Structures are given as C-alpha cells and as structure tokens.
mmCIF file of C-alpha atoms in Angstrom:
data_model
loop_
_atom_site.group_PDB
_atom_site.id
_atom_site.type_symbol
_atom_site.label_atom_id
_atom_site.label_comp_id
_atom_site.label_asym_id
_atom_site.label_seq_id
_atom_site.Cartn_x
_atom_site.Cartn_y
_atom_site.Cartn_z
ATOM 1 C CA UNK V 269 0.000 0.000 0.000
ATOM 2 C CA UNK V 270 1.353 3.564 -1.105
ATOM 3 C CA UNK V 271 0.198 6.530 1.135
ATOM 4 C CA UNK V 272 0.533 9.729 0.550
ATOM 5 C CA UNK V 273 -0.702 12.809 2.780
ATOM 6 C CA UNK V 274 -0.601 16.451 2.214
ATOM 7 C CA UNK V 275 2.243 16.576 -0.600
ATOM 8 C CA UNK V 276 2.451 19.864 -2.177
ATOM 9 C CA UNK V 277 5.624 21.293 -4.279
ATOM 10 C CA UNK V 278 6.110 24.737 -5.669
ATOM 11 C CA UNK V 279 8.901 25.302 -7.917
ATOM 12 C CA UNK V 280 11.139 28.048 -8.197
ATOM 13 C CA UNK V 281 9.450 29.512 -10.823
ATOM 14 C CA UNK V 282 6.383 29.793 -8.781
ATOM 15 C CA UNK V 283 4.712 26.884 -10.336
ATOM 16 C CA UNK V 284 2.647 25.227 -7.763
ATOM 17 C CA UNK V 285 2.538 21.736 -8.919
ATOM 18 C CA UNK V 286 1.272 20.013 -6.523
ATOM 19 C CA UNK V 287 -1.160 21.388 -3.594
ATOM 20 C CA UNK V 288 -1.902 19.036 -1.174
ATOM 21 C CA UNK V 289 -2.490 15.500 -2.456
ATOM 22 C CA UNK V 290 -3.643 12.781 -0.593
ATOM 23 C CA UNK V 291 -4.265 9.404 -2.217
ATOM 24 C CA UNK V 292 -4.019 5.596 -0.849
ATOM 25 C CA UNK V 293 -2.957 3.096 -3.615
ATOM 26 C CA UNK V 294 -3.424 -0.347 -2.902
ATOM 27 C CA UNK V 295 -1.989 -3.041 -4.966
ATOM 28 C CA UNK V 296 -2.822 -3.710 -8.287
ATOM 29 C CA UNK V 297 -3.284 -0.957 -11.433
ATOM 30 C CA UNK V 298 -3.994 2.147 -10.575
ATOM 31 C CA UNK V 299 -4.636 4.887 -13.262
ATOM 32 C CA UNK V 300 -3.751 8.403 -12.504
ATOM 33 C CA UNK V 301 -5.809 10.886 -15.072
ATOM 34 C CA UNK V 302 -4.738 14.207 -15.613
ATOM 35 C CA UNK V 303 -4.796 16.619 -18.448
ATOM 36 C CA UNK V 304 -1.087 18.342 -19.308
ATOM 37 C CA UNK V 305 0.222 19.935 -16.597
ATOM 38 C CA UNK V 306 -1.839 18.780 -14.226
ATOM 39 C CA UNK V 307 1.016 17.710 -12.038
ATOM 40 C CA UNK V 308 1.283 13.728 -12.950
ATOM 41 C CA UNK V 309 5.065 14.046 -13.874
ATOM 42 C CA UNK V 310 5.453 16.194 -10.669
ATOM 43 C CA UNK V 311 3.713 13.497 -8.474
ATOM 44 C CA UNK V 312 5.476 10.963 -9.938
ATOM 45 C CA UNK V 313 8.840 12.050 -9.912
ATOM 46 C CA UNK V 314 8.037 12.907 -6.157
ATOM 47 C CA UNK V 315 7.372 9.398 -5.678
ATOM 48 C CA UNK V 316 9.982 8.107 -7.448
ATOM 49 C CA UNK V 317 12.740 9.980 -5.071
ATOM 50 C CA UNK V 318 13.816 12.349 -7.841
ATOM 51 C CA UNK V 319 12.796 15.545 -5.993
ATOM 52 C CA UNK V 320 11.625 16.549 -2.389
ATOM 53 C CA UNK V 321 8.244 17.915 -1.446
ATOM 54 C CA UNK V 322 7.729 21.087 0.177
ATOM 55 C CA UNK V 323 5.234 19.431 2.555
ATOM 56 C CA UNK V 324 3.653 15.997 3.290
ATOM 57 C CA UNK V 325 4.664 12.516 3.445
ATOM 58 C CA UNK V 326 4.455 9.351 1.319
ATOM 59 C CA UNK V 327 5.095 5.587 2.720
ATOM 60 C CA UNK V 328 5.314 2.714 1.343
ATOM 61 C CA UNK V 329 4.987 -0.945 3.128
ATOM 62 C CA UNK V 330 6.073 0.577 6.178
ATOM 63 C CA UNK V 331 9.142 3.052 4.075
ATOM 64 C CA UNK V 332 9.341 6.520 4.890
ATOM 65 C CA UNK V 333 10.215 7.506 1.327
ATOM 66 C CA UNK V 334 11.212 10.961 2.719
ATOM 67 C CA UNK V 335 13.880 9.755 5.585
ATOM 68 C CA UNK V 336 14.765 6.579 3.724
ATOM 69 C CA UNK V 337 14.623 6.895 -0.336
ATOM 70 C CA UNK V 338 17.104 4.458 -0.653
ATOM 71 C CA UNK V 339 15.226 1.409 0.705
ATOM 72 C CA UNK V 340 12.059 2.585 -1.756
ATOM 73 C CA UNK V 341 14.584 2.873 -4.576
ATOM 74 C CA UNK V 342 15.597 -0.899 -3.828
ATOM 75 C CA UNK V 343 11.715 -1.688 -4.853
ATOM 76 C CA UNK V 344 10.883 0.782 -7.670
ATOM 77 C CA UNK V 345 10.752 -0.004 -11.037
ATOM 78 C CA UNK V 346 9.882 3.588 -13.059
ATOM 79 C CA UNK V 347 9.514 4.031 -16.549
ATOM 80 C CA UNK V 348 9.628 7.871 -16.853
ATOM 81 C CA UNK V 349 7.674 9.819 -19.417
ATOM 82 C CA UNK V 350 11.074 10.176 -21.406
ATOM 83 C CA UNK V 351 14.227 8.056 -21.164
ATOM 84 C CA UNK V 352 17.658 8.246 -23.269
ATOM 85 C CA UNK V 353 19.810 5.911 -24.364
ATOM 86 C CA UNK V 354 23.176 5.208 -25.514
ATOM 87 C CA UNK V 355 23.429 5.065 -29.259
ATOM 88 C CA UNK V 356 24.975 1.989 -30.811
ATOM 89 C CA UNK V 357 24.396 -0.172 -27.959
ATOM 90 C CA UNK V 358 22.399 -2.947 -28.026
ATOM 91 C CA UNK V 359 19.377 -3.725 -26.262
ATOM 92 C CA UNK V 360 20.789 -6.867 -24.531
ATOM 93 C CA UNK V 361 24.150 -4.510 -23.235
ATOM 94 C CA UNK V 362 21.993 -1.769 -22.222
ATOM 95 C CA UNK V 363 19.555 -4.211 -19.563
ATOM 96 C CA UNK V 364 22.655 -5.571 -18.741
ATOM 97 C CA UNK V 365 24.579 -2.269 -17.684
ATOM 98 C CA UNK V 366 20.960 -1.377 -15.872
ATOM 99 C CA UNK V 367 21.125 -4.814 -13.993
ATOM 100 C CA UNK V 368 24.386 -3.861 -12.739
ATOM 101 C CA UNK V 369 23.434 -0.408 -11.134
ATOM 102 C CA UNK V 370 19.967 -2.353 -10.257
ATOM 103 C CA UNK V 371 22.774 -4.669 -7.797
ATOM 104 C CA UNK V 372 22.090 -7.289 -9.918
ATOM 105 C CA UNK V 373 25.911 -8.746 -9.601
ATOM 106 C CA UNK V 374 26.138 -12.325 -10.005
ATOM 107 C CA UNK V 375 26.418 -12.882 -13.671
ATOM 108 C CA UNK V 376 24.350 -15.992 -13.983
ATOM 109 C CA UNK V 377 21.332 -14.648 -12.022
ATOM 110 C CA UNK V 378 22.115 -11.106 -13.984
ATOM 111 C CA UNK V 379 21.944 -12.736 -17.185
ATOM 112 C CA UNK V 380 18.554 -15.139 -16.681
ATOM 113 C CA UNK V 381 16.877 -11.904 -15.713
ATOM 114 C CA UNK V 382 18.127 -10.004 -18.625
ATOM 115 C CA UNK V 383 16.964 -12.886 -20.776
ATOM 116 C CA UNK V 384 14.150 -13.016 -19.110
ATOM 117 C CA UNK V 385 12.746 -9.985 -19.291
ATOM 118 C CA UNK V 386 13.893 -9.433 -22.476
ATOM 119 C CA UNK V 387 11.841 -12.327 -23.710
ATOM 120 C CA UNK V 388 8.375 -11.302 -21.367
ATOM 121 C CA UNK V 389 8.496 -7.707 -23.044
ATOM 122 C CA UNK V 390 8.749 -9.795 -26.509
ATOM 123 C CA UNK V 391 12.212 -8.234 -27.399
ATOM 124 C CA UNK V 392 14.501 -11.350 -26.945
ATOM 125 C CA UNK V 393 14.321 -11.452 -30.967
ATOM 126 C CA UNK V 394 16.117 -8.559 -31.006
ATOM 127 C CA UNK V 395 18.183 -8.106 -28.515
ATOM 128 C CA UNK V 396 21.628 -7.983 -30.432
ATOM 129 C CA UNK V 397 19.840 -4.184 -32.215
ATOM 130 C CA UNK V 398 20.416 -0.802 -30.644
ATOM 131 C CA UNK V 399 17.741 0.345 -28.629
ATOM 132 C CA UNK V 400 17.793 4.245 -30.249
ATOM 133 C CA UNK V 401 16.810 2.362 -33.116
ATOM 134 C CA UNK V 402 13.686 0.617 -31.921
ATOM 135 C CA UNK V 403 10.029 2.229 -32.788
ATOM 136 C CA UNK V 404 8.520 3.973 -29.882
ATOM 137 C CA UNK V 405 6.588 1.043 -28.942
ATOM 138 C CA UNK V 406 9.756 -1.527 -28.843
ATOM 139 C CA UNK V 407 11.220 1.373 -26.378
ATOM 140 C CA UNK V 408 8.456 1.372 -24.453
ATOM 141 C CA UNK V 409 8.274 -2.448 -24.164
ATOM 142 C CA UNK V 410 12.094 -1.899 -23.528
ATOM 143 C CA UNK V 411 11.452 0.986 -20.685
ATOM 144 C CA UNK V 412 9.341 -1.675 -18.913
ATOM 145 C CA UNK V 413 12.263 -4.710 -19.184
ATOM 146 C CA UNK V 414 14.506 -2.212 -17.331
ATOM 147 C CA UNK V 415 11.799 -0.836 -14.521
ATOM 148 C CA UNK V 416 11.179 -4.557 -13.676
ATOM 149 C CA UNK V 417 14.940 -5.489 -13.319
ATOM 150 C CA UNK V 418 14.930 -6.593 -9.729
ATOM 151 C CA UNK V 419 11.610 -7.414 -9.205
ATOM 152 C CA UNK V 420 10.500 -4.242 -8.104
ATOM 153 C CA UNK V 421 7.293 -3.885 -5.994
ATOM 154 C CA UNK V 422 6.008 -0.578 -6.994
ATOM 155 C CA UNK V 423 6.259 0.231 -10.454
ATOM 156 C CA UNK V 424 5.474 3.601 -11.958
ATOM 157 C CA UNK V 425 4.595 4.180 -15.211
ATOM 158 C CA UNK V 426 4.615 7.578 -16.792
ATOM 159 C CA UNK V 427 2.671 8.537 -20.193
ATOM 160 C CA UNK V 428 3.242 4.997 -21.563
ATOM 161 C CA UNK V 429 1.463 4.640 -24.472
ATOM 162 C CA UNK V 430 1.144 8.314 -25.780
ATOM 163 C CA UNK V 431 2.369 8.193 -29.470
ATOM 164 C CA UNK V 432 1.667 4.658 -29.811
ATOM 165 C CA UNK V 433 0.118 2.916 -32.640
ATOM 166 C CA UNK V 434 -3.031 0.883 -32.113
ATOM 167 C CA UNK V 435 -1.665 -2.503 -32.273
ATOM 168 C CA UNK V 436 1.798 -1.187 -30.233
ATOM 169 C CA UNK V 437 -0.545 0.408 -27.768
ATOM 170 C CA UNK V 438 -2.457 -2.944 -27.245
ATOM 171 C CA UNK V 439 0.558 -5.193 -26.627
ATOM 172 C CA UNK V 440 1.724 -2.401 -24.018
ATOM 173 C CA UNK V 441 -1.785 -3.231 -22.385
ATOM 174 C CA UNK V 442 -0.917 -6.669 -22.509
ATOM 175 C CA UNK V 443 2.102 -6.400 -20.724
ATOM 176 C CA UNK V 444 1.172 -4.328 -18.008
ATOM 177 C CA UNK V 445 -1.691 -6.669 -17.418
ATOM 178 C CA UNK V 446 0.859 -9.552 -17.062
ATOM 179 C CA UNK V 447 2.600 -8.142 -14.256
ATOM 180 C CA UNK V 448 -0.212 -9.312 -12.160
ATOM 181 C CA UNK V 449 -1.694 -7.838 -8.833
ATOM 182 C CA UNK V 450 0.886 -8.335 -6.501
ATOM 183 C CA UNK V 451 2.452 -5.281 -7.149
ATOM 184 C CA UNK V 452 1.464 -1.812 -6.424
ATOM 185 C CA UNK V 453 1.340 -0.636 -10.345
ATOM 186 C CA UNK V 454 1.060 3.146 -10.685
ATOM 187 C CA UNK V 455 -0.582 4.335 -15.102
ATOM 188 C CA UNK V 456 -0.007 7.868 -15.223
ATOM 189 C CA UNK V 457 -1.842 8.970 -18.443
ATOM 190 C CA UNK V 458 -3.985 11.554 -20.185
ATOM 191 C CA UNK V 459 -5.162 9.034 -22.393
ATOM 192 C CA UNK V 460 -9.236 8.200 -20.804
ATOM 193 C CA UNK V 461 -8.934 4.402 -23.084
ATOM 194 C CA UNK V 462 -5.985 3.324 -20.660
ATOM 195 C CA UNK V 463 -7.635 3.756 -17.640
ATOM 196 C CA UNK V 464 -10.976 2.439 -18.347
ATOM 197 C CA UNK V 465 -9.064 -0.638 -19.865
ATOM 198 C CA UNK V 466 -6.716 -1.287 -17.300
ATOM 199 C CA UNK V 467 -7.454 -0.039 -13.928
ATOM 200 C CA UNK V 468 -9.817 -1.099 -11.085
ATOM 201 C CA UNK V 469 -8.878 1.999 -9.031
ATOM 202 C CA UNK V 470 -7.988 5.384 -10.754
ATOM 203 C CA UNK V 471 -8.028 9.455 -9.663
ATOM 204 C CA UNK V 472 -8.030 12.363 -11.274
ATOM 205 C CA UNK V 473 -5.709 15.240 -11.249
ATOM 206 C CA UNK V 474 -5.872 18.570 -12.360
ATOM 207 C CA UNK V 475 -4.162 21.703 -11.268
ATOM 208 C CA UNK V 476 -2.232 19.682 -8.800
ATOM 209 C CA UNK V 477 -5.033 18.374 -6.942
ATOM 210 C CA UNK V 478 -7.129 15.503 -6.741
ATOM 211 C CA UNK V 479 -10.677 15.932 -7.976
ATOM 212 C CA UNK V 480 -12.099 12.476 -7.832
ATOM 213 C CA UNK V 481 -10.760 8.574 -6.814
ATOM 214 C CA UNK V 482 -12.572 5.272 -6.941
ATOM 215 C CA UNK V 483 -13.403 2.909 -9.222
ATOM 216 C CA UNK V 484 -13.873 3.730 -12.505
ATOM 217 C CA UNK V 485 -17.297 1.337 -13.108
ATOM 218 C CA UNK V 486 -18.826 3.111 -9.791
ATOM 219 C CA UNK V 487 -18.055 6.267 -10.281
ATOM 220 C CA UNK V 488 -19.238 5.948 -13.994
ATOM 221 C CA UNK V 489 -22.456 4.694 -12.694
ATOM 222 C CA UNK V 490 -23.048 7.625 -10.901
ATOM 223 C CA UNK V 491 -23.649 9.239 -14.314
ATOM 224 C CA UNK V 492 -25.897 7.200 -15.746
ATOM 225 C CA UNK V 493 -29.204 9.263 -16.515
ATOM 226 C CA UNK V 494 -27.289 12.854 -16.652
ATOM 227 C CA UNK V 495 -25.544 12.682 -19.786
ATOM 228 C CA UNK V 496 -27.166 13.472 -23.160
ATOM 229 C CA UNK V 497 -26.016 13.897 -26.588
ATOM 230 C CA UNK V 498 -27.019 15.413 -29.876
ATOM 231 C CA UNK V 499 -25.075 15.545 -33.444
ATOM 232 C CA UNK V 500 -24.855 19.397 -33.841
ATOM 233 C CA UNK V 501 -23.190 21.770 -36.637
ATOM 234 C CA UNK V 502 -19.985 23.468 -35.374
ATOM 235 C CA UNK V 503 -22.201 26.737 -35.151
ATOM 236 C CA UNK V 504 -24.332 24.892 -33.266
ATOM 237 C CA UNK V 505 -21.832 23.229 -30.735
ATOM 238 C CA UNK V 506 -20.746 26.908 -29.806
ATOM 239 C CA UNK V 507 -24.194 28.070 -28.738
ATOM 240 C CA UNK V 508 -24.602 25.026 -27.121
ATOM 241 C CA UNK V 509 -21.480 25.744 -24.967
ATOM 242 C CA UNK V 510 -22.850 29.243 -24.286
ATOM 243 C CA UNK V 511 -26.037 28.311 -22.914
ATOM 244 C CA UNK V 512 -25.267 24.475 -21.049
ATOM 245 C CA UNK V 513 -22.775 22.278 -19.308
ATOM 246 C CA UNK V 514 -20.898 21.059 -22.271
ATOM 247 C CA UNK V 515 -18.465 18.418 -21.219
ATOM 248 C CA UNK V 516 -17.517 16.983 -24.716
ATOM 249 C CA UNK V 517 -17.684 17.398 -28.112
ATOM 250 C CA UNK V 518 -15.603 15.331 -31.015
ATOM 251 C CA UNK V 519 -15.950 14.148 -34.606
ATOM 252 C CA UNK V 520 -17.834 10.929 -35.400
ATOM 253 C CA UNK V 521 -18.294 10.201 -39.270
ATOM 254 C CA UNK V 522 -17.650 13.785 -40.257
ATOM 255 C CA UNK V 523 -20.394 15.287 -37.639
ATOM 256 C CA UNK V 524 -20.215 16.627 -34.319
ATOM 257 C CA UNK V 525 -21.393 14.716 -31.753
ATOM 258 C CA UNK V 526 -22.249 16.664 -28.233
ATOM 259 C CA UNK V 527 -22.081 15.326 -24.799
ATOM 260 C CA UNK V 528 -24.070 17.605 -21.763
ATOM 261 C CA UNK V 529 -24.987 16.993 -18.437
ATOM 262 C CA UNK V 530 -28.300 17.274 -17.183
ATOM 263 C CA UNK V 531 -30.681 16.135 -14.365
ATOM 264 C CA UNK V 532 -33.571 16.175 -16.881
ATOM 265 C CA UNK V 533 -33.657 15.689 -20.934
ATOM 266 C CA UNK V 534 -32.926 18.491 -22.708
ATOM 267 C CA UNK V 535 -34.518 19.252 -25.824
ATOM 268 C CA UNK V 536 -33.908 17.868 -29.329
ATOM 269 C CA UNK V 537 -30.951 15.266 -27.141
ATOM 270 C CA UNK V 538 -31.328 12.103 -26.798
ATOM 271 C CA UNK V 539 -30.099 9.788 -23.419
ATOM 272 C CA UNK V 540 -26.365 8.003 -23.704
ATOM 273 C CA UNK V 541 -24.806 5.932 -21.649
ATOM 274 C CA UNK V 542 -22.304 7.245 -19.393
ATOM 275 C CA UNK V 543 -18.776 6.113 -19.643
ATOM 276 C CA UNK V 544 -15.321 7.071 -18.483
ATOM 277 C CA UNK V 545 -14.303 9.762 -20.550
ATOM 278 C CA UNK V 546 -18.250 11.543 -19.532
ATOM 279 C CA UNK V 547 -16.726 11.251 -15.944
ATOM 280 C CA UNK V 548 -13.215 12.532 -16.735
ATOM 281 C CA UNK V 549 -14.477 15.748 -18.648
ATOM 282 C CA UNK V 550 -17.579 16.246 -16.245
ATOM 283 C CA UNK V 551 -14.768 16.595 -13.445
ATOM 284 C CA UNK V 552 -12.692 19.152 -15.438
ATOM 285 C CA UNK V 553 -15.749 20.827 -16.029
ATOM 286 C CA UNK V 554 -16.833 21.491 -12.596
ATOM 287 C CA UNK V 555 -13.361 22.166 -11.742
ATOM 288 C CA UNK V 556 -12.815 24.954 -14.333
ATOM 289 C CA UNK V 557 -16.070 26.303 -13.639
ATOM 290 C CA UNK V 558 -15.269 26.750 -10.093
ATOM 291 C CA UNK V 559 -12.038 28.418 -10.635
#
C-alpha cells in the first residue's frame, strides 16, 4: 500500500505543482488521469525519489520515502515519461549495464533476468539491435524490461502509451496486465482508453489536486441518466457551450457529436450511456467552472 498525505511542491518559478495531495494506492493498477500539466510528472517524480516535497509525506509498506529513499529505490521499477539511451548499444548490453546499477551482480542470475525480461516484453528477438533504433513502442516495451529489473514492488509508469500505434498500444496493455496484482502498479496517463481498460482503481488530477478517486465502473455509474447527446453543426456546438454544461464534443463520421450533463432531458438530445471519458471531462468541467 502507497500513502501519501498532504504533498504539495512549488517550484522556483512559482509553479505550484502540486497542492496538497492525498491518495491511498493499494496493490494492483492504478490509473492516474490528468490533463497536461496537471502535475502527474510532478507526483510521480516525487514518488519516485527524484525531488523533495515542500510538505507531506508518502510511505510505502512501512518506508518513509522521505527519511529513507534508498530502501524505496531498492523496490521501484519507473519508466519515466522520457528516457535516453546510448546510441549503438544494443538492447541486450543496455539491460545488462541497468542490472548492474539495479545490484544485480552475479552474472548468472544477472543474465537469466536479462533474458528473461527481455523475452516477457517480446524483445529477446532482437536483442543484439540498438535500442535508439527501436520504434517507440519496442522502447516502451524496452522501458518496462529495465523498470522490472529486480523485481521491483512498486512500479510507476509515466505517459506509456502516448504516441503509440493501435496494435503497439495494445501489446503495451498486454504487458502491463501480465505483471499481475501483486504489485502496487502506478498508469499515469492523459489518455481516458488506458484507464478504463486497465485499472480497477484510478483518480483524477488537475491543477495539482485531486478531484475524484474510486473505481472507474462506480463512479461511472453515478452518471448514468445525466448525460445526453445530440449531433450538432460546429455553429451549433458553440451556442450550445454558451447556454449548457458542455463536457464533450468530437468528430464521429464527419459530424459533431455533443455530450451535456443534465438532471432532466434536454430538448432535441437524446439519453447516452455514461462512460469514463463523460466522468473525466464532467470533473474538469466542474473544476474549471469553479475556478
């Protein structure tokens, strides 16, 4: 279990980033939804050890990341939003050189988990190519080999699967759903599809605060009967966003298809059923409009 109470940070730009977050994550997936620059990277690099708070407190299993990041670092696997590499080396020398500074140091153990994980992230087949030269998913299926070396129990994932292709984007999916529920598993995303896929527990961020937690089937539930939609002309969607709570609109088939929240119908919409993405952009709604 990963609890965290009261973290805020404020650069030295002035940026608050984060302003007071609490969350519990138990183990298992759990998505963390936030526009850009909601404070995701902030949060997560937090967690990771890679800065300090300004105030609050995060443990883990008993770890006070804050007095004692070392002993968290011994059970983190991160894959950050964006991670370099050295160019010409090969992806089988790179997770080796990472297994190293993981502590990995007996070279038969280092090299089954190398192989290993090489093979589980479905890379073993090219593990003799350099690693700048993979496609953005390989990397990514590469970014995970190395934030498992060790056998990490809390694994944070950062924007994993923005830029993907379809089919790339799926196999990520896959493997993330391999790594089973024994591990505290941390999706930080902007991208609605991930979460609702992937995640029995999931909050939303925005502005460096948390505007809503729990699971994503209850708290879509809660919807149900309040959302209507309409196909509208452009010209249309614009007085429509003048005159009601307009949560989303996008293309379907070359029209524009409306989403609104209501207690009752309005006119000319019809009823839809309420998913994710209705309670993702409901919450930035109310959030914006109370700014």
């Amino acid at each position: 279990m990963l609890s965290i109470s009261g973290l805020s940070k404020t650069y030295d730009n002035g940026v608050k980033a984060l302003n007071n977050v609490n969350l519990e994550i138990p183990k298992g997936m759990f998505g963390l939804l936030g526009p850009n620059g909601a404070g995701k990277s902030s949060l997560m690099r937090t967690i990771a050890t890679l800065q300090d708070a300004d105030t609050g407190s995060i443990n883990f299993d008993g770890i006070d990341v804050f007095s004692d990041p070392q002993q968290l670092r011994q059970r983190l696997g991160y894959l950050p939003q964006d991670f370099g590499v050295y160019p010409r080396i090969s992806a089988y020398d790179l997770l080796d050189h990472m297994a190293i500074l993981k502590g990995l140091d007996k070279p038969k153990e280092r090299k089954e988990a190398v192989e290993g994980l090489l093979a589980h992230t479905n890379l073993f087949q090219h593990r003799k190519k350099a690693v700048s030269g993979f496609s953005g998913g390989m990397r990514q299926r590469f970014g995970i080999a190395q934030a498992l070396l060790g056998d990490p129990d809390l694994i944070i994932v950062d924007e994993p699967t923005a830029g993907l292709d379809p089919e790339e984007r799926n196999r990520f999916h896959n493997l993330l759903v391999s790594l089973g529920e024994e591990k505290a598993i941390i999706l930080s995303t902007h991208i609605v599809e991930d979460v609702s896929e992937l995640c029995p527990n999931m909050a939303v961020l925005a502005s460096g605060q948390i505007l809503l937690e729990g699971n994503p089937i209850a708290l879509t539930d809660k919807l149900n009967g309040q959302i209507w939609r309409k196909s509208v002309s452009l010209s249309e969607s614009q007085e429509i966003e003048q005159s009601m709570p307009l949560i989303s609109k996008r293309l379907f088939a070359g029209q524009t298809i409306v989403h609104v929240m209501a207690d009752n119908q309005p006119e000319g919409f019809e009823a839809a059923p309420a998913n994710l993405e209705d309670v993702y952009f409901s919450t930035l709604h109310q959030h914006r409009s109370a700014a």
